[in-house]
Short mmCIF file of C-alpha atoms and ligand atoms in Angstrom, two decimals:
data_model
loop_
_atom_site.label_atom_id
_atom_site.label_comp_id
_atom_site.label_asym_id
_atom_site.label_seq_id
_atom_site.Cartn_x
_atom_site.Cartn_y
_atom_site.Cartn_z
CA UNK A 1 -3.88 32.06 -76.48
CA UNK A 2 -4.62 33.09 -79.97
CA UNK A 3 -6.95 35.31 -81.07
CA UNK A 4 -8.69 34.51 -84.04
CA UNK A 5 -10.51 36.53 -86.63
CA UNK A 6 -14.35 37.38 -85.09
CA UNK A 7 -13.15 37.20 -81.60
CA UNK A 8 -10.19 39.18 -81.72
CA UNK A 9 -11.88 42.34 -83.08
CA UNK A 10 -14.76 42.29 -80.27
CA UNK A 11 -11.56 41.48 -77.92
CA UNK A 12 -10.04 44.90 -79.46
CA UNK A 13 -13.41 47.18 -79.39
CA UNK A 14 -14.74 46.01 -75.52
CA UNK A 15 -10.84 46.94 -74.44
CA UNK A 16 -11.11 50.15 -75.82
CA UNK A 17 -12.60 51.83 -72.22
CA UNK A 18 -15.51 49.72 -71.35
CA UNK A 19 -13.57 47.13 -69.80
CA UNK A 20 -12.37 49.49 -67.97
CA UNK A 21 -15.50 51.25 -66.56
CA UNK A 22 -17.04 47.99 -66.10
CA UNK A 23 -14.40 46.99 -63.62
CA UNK A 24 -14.53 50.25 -61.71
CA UNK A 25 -18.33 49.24 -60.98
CA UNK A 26 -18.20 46.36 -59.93
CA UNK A 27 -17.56 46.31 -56.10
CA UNK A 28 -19.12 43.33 -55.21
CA UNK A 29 -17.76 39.97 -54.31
CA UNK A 30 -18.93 36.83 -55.03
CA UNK A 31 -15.56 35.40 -54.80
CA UNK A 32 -13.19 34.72 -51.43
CA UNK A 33 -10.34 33.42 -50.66
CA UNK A 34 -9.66 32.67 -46.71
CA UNK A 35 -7.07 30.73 -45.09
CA UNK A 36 -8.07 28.21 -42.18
CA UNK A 37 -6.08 25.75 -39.68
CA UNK A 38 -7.13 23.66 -37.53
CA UNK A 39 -5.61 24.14 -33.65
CA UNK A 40 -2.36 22.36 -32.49
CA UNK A 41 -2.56 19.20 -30.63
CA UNK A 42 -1.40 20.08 -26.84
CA UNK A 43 1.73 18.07 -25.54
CA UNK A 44 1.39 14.81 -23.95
CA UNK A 45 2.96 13.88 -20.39
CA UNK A 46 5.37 11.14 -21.15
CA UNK A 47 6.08 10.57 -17.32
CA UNK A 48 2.91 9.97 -16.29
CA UNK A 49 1.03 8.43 -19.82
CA UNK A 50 -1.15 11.68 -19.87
CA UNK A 51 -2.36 12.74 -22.95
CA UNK A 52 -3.04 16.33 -24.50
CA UNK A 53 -6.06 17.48 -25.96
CA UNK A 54 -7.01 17.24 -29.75
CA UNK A 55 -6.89 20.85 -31.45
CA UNK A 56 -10.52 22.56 -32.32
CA UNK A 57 -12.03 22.39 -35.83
CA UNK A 58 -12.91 24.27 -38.54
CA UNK A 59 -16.25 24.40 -39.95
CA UNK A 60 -18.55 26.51 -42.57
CA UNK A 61 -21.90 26.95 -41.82
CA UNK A 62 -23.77 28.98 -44.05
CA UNK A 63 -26.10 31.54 -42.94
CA UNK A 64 -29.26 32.99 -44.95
CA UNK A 65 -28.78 36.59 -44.40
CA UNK A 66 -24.72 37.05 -44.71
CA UNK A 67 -22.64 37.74 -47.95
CA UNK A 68 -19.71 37.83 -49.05
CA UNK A 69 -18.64 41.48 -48.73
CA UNK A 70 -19.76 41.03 -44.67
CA UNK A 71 -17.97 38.09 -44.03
CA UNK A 72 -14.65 40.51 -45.46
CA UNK A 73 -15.64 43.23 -43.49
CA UNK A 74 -15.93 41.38 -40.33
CA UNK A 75 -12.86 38.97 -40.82
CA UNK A 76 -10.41 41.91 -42.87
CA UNK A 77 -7.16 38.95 -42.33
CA UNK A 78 -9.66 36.56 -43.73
CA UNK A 79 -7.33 34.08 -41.45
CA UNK A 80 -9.41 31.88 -39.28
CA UNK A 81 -7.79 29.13 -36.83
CA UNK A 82 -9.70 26.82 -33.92
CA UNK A 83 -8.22 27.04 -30.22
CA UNK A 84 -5.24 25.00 -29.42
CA UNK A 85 -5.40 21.67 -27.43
CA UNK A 86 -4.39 21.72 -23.80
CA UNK A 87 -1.51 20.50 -22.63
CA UNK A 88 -1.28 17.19 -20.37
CA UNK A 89 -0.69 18.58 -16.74
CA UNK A 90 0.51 16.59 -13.50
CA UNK A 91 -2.74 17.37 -11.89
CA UNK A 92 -4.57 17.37 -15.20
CA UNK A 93 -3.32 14.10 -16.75
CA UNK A 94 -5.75 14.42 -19.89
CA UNK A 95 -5.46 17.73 -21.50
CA UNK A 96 -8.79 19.22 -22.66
CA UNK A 97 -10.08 19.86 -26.33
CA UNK A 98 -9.34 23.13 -28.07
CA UNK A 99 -12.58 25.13 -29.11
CA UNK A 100 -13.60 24.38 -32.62
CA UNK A 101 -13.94 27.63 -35.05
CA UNK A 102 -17.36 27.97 -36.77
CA UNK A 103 -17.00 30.96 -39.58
CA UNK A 104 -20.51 31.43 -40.85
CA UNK A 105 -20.69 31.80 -45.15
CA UNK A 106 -23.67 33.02 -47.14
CA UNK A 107 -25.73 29.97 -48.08
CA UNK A 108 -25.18 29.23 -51.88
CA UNK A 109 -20.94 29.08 -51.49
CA UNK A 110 -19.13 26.39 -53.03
CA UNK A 111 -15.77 25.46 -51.31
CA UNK A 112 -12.79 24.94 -53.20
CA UNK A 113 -9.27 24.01 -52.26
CA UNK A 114 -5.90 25.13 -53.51
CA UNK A 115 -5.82 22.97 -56.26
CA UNK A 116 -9.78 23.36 -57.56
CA UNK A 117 -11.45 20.57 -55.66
CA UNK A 118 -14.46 21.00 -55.01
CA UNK A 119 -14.91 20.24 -50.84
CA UNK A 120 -18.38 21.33 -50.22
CA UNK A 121 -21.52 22.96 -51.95
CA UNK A 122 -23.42 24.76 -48.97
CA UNK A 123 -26.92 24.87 -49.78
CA UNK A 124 -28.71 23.97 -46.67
CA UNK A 125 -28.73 26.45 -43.29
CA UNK A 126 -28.46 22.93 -41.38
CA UNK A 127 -25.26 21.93 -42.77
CA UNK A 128 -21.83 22.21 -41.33
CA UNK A 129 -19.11 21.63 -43.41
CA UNK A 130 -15.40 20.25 -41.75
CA UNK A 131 -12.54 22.19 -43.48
CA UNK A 132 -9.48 21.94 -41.54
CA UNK A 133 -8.98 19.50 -38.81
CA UNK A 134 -7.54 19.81 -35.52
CA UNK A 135 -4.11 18.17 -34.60
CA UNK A 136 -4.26 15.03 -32.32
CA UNK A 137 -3.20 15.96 -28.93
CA UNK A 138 0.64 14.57 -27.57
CA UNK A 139 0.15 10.93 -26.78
CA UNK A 140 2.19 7.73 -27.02
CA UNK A 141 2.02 7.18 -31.01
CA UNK A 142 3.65 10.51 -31.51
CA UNK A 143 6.11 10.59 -29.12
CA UNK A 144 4.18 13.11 -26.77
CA UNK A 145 3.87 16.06 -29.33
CA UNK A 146 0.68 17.66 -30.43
CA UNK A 147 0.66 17.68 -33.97
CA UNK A 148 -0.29 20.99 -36.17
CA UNK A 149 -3.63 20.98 -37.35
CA UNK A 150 -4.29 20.98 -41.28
CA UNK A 151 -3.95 24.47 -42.89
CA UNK A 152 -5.83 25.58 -46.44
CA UNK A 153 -6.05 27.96 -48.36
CA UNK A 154 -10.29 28.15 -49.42
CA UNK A 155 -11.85 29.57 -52.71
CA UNK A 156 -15.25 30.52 -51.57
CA UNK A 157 -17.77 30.79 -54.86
CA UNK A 158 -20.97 32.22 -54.67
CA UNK A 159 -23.39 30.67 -56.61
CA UNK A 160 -26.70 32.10 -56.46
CA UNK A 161 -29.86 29.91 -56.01
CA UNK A 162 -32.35 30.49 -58.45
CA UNK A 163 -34.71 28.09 -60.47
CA UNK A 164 -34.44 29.80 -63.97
CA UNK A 165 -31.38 32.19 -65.26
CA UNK A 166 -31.60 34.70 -67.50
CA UNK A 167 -28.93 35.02 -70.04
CA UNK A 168 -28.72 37.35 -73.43
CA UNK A 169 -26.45 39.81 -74.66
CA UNK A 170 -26.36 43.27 -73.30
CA UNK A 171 -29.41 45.70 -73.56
CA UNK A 172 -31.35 42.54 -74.95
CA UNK A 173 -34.53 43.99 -71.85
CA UNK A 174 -33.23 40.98 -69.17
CA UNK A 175 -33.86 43.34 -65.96
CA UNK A 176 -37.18 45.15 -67.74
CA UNK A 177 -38.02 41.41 -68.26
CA UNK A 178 -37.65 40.49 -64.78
CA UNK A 179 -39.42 43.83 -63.65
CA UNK A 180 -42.31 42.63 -65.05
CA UNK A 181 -42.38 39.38 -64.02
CA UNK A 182 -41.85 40.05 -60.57
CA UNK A 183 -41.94 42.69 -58.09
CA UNK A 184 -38.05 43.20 -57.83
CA UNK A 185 -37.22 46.66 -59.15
CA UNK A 186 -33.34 46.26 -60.83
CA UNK A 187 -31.52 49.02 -62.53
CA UNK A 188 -32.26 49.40 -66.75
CA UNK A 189 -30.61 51.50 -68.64
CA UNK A 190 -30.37 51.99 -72.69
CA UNK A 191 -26.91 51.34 -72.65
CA UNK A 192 -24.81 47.93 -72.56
CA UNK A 193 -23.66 45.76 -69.12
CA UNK A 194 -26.75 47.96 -66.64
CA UNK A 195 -26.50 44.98 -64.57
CA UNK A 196 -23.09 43.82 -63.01
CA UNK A 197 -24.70 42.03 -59.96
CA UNK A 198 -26.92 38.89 -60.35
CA UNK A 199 -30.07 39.69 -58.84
CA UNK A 200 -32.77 37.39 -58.51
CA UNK A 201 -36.59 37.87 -58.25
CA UNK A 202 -39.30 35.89 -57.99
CA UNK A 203 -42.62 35.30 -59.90
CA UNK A 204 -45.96 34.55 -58.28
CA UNK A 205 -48.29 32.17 -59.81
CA UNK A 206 -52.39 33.06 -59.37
CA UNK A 207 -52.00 29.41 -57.53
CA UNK A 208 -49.32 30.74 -55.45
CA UNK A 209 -46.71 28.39 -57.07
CA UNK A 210 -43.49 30.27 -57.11
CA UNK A 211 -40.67 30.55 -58.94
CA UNK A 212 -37.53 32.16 -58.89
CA UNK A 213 -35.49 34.32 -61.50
CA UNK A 214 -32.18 35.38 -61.70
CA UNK A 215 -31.13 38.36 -63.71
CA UNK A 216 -27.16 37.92 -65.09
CA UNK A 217 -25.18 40.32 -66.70
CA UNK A 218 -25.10 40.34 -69.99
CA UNK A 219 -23.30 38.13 -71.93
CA UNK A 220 -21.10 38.64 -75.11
CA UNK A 221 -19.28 37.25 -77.78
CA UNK A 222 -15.47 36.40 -76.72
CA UNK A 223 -16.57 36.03 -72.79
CA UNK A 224 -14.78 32.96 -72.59
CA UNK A 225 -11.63 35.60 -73.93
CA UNK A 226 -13.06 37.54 -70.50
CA UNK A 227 -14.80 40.00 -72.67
CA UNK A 228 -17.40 42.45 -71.53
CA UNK A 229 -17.68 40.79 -67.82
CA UNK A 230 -16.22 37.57 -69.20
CA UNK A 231 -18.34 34.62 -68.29
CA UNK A 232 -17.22 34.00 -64.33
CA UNK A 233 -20.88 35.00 -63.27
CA UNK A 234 -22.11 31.95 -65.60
CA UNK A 235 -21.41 30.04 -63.05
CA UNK A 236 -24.41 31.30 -61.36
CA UNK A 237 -26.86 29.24 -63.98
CA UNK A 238 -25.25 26.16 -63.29
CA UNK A 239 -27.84 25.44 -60.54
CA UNK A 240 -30.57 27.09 -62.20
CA UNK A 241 -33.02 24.17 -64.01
CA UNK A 242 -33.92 26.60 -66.57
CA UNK A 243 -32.31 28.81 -68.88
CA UNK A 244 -34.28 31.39 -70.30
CA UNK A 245 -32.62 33.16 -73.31
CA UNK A 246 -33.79 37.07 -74.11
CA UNK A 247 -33.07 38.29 -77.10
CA UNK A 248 -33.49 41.51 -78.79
CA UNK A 249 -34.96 41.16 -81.71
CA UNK A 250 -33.19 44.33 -83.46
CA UNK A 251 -30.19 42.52 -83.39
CA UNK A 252 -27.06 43.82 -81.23
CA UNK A 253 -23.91 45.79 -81.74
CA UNK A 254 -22.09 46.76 -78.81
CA UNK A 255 -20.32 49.39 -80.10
CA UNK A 256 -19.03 51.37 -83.50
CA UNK A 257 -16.33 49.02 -84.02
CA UNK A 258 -17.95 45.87 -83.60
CA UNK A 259 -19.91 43.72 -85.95
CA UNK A 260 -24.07 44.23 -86.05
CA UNK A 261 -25.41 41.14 -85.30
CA UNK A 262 -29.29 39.90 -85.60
CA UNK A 263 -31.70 38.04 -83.70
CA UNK A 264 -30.44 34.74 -85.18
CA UNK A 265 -26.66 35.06 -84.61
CA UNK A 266 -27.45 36.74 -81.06
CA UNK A 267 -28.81 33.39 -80.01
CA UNK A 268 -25.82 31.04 -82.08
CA UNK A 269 -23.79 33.29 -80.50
CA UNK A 270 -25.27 32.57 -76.76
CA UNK A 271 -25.38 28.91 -77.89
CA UNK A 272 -21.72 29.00 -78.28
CA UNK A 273 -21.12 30.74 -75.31
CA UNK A 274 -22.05 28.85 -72.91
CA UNK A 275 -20.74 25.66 -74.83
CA UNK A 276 -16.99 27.00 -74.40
CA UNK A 277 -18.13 27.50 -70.80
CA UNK A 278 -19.21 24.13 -70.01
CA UNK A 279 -21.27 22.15 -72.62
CA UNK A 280 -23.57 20.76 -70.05
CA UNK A 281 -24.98 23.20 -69.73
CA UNK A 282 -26.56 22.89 -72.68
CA UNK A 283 -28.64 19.86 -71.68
CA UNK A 284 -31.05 22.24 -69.49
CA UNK A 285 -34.09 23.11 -70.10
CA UNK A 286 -34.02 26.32 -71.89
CA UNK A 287 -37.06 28.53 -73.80
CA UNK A 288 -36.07 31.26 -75.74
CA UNK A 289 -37.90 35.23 -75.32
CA UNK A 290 -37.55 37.20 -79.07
CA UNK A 291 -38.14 40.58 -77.49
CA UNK A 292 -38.99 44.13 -78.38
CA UNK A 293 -41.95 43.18 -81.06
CA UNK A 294 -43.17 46.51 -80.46
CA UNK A 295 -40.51 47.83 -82.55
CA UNK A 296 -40.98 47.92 -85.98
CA UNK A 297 -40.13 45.08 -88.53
CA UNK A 298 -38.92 42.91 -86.04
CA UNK A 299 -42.53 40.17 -86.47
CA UNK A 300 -40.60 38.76 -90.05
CA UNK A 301 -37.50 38.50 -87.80
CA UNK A 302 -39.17 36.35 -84.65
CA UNK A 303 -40.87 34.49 -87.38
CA UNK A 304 -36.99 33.94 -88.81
CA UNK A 305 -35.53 33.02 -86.06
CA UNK A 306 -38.26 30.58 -84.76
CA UNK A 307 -37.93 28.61 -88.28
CA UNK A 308 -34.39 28.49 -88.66
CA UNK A 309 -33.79 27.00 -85.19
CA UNK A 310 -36.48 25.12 -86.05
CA UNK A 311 -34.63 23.83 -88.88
CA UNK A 312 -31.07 24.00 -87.39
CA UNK A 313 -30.01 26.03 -90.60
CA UNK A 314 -26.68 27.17 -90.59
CA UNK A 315 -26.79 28.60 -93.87
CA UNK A 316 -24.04 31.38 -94.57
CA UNK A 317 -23.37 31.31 -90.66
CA UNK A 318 -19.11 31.71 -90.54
CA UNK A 319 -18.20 28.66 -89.02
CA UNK A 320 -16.77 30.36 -85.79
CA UNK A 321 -19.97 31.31 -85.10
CA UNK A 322 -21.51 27.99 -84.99
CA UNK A 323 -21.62 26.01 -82.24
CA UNK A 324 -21.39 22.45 -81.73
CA UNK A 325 -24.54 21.40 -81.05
CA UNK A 326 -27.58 23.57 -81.05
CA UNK A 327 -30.16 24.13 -77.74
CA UNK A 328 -33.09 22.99 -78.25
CA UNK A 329 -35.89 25.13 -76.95
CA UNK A 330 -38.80 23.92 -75.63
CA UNK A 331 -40.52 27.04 -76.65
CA UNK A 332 -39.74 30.05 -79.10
CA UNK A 333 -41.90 33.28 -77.52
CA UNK A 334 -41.88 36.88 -79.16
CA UNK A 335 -42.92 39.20 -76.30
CA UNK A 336 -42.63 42.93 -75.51
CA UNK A 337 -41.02 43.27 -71.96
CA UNK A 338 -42.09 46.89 -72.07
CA UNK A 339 -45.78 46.37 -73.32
CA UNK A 340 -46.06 43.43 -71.63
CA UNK A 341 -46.70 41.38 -74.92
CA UNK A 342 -46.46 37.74 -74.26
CA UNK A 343 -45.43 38.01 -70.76
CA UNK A 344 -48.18 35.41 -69.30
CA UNK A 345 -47.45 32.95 -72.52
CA UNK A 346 -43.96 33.11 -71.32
CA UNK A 347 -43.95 32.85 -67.57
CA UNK A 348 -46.44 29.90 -68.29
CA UNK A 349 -44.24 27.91 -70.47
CA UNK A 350 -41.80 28.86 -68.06
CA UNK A 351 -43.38 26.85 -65.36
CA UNK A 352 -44.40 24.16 -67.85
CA UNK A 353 -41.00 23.41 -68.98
CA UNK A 354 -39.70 23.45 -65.32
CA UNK A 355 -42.83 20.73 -64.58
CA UNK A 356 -41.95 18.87 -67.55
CA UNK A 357 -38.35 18.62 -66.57
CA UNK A 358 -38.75 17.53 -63.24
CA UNK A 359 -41.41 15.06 -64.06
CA UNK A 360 -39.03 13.70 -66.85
CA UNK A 361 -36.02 13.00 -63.89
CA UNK A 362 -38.58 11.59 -61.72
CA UNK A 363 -39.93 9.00 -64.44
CA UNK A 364 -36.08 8.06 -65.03
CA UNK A 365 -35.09 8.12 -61.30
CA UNK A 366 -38.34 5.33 -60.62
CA UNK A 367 -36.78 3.37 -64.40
CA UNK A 368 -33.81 3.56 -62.62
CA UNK A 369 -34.51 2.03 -59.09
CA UNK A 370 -37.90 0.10 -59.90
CA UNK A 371 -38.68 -1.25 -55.89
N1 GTP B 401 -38.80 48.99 -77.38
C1 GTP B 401 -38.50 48.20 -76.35
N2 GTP B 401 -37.46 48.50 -75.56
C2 GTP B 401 -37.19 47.64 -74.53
C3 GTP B 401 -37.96 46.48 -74.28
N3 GTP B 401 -37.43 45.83 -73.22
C4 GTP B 401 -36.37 46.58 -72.81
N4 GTP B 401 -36.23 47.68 -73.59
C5 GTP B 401 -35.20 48.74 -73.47
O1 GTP B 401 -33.93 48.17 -73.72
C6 GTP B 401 -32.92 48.80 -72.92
C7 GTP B 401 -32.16 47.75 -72.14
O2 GTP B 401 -33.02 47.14 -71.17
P1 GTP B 401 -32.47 46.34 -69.89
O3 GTP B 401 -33.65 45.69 -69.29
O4 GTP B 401 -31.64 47.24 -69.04
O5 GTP B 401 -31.53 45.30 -70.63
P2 GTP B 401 -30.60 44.18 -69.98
O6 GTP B 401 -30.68 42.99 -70.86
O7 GTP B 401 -30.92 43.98 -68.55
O8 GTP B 401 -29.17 44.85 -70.15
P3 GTP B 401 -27.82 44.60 -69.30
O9 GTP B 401 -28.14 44.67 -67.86
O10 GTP B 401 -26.94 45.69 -69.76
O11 GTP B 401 -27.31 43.24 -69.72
C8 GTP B 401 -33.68 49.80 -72.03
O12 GTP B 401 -33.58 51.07 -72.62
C9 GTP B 401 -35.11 49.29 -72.05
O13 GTP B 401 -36.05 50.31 -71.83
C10 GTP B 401 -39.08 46.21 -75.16
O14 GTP B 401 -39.81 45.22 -75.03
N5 GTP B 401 -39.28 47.09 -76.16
MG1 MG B 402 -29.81 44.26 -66.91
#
């Protein structure tokens, strides 16, 4: 892959150490890979027509209270396979069933296979999901022998369940943000990449409406180059309905040797982002949080910002900075996370956007199927 230009000198500068400390932080998993077959058929009895028993199951069944690290501490081989059939005896003509395996997952893992399809998205404590199949027990259509049960290797992805994500740059006040809005208490820190572990809180409406908010690491320039923490963990907004951008509106520079960059590019920036992660994602509902208006000057650049997205203007922006197609915010909110400036306009238009939204689907799910 080349590097090009504006990319390849934030590459250079987040190489130089940071990468490096970031990656001796993080020590949790939301990633596993496991390996699972189903149990042997047991051997038929030719002589007398009897018949051996299927081989167990596998299944995932998610669980509300385990992750990912657990499930590796319990199951260190991370090798899981159901009980084999029984064979067909003379005094046992029909050979029992071997035990299925049930390994339990953290509710929120999507199941992958070898070769990146997608098997199963466990969001529901009731479900069960089959992964590898038992072999069918020794009978007449294969000659007597059990067969071997199906063996895969598993990608499990956890992908955290949240109705809005919060994604900015580093430092742009994401966790102050969210300690404000809720009563979760996460780690912030004047300096870049605080948070390494999604964490999600939840705010409380007078009405007792709910809603829940995820707090990402922070996202840079060159993530899809796996810059800074890359952009793995953006997977974790793909099931959020809203995307609520926080900017600082200081601009940011993440260190000496990288370029300053305002309020206006931060959010371009983001924009393109998360288009050379997956352009749908673009189609959420997003609202966008200017933050830090306690800090001098920064009024004329929230008032900026807010018109040129307004306007779409892309004046003197270098084209690799522009993305394809711009978000379109349902609302453009200066606030002060640490003064608490704007924070009920915001956490309302929050909700009213998420309303809105689902409203919206509803209208075109009844155009859709008029009965
Ligand atoms: N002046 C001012 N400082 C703020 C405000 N909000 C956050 N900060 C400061 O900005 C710094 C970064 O805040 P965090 O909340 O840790 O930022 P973050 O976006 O979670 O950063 P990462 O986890 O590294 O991505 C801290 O020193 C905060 O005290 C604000 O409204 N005004
Ligand atoms: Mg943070």
């Amino acid at each position: 892959m080349v590097r090009t230009g504006l990319f390849s000198n934030l590459a250079a500068s987040a190489t130089d150490g940071l990468k490096k400390s970031i990656k001796r932080r993080i020590n949790f998993t939301d990633s596993l890979r496991i390996f699972v077959s189903g149990g042997s058929g047991g051997q038929g009895y030719p002589v007398y027509g009897g018949i051996g028993g299927d081989g167990g199951n596998v299944y995932l069944k998610p669980s509300e209270k385990l992750s990912l690290q657990r499930l590796r501490q319990k199951f260190p081989t991370k090798r899981f396979k159901a009980e084999t059939g029984r064979n067909s005896r003379r005094n046992s003509l029909r050979g029992s069933t071997g035990n299925d395996y049930v390994i339990p997952v953290p509710n929120g893992v999507c199941v992958y296979t070898n070769d990146n399809t997608l098997l199963g998205d466990l969001v529901n404590v009731e479900d069960k999901l089959l992964v590898a199949k038992g072999g069918q027990g020794g009978c007449n259509t294969n000659n007597w022998n059990g067969q071997k049960g199906q063996k895969k290797v598993l990608s499990l992805e956890l992908k955290i369940l949240a109705d809005v994500g919060l994604v900015g740059f580093p430092n742009a006040g994401k966790s102050t943000l969210l300690s404000k809005i809720s009563r979760t208490k996460p780690e912030i820190a004047e300096y870049p990449f605080t948070t390494i572990k999604p964490q999600v809180g939840t705010i409380f409406y007078p009405d007792l409406r709910q809603i829940t908010v995820a707090d990402l690491p922070g996202l840079i320039e060159g993530a899809h180059y796996n810059v800074g923490m890359g952009h793995k963990f953006l997977r974790h907004v793909e099931r959020t309905h809203l995307l609520l951008f926080v900017v600082d509106a200081t601009g940011f520079r993440l260190s000496q040797r990288s370029f300053f960059r305002n309020a206006y590019e931060t959010v371009l920036l983001l924009n393109k982002e998360l288009e050379l992660y997956k352009e749908h994602l673009l189609d959420k509902p997003a609202v966008l949080a200017i933050n830090k208006l306690d800090l001098p000057d920064t009024q004329t650049e929230f008032e900026e910002v807010k018109s040129r997205l307004q306007q779409g203007d892309l004046t003197d922006i270098p084209t690799e900075m522009q993305p394809k197609t711009l978000i379109k915010f349902s609302d453009i909110i200066g606030i002060s996370a640490k003064n608490n400036d704007g924070i009920t306009e915001l956490v309302d238009s929050v909700r009213h956007t998420i309303d809105d939204n689902l409203q919206e689907r509803e209208n075109e799910r009844i155009s859709a199927n008029p009965t």
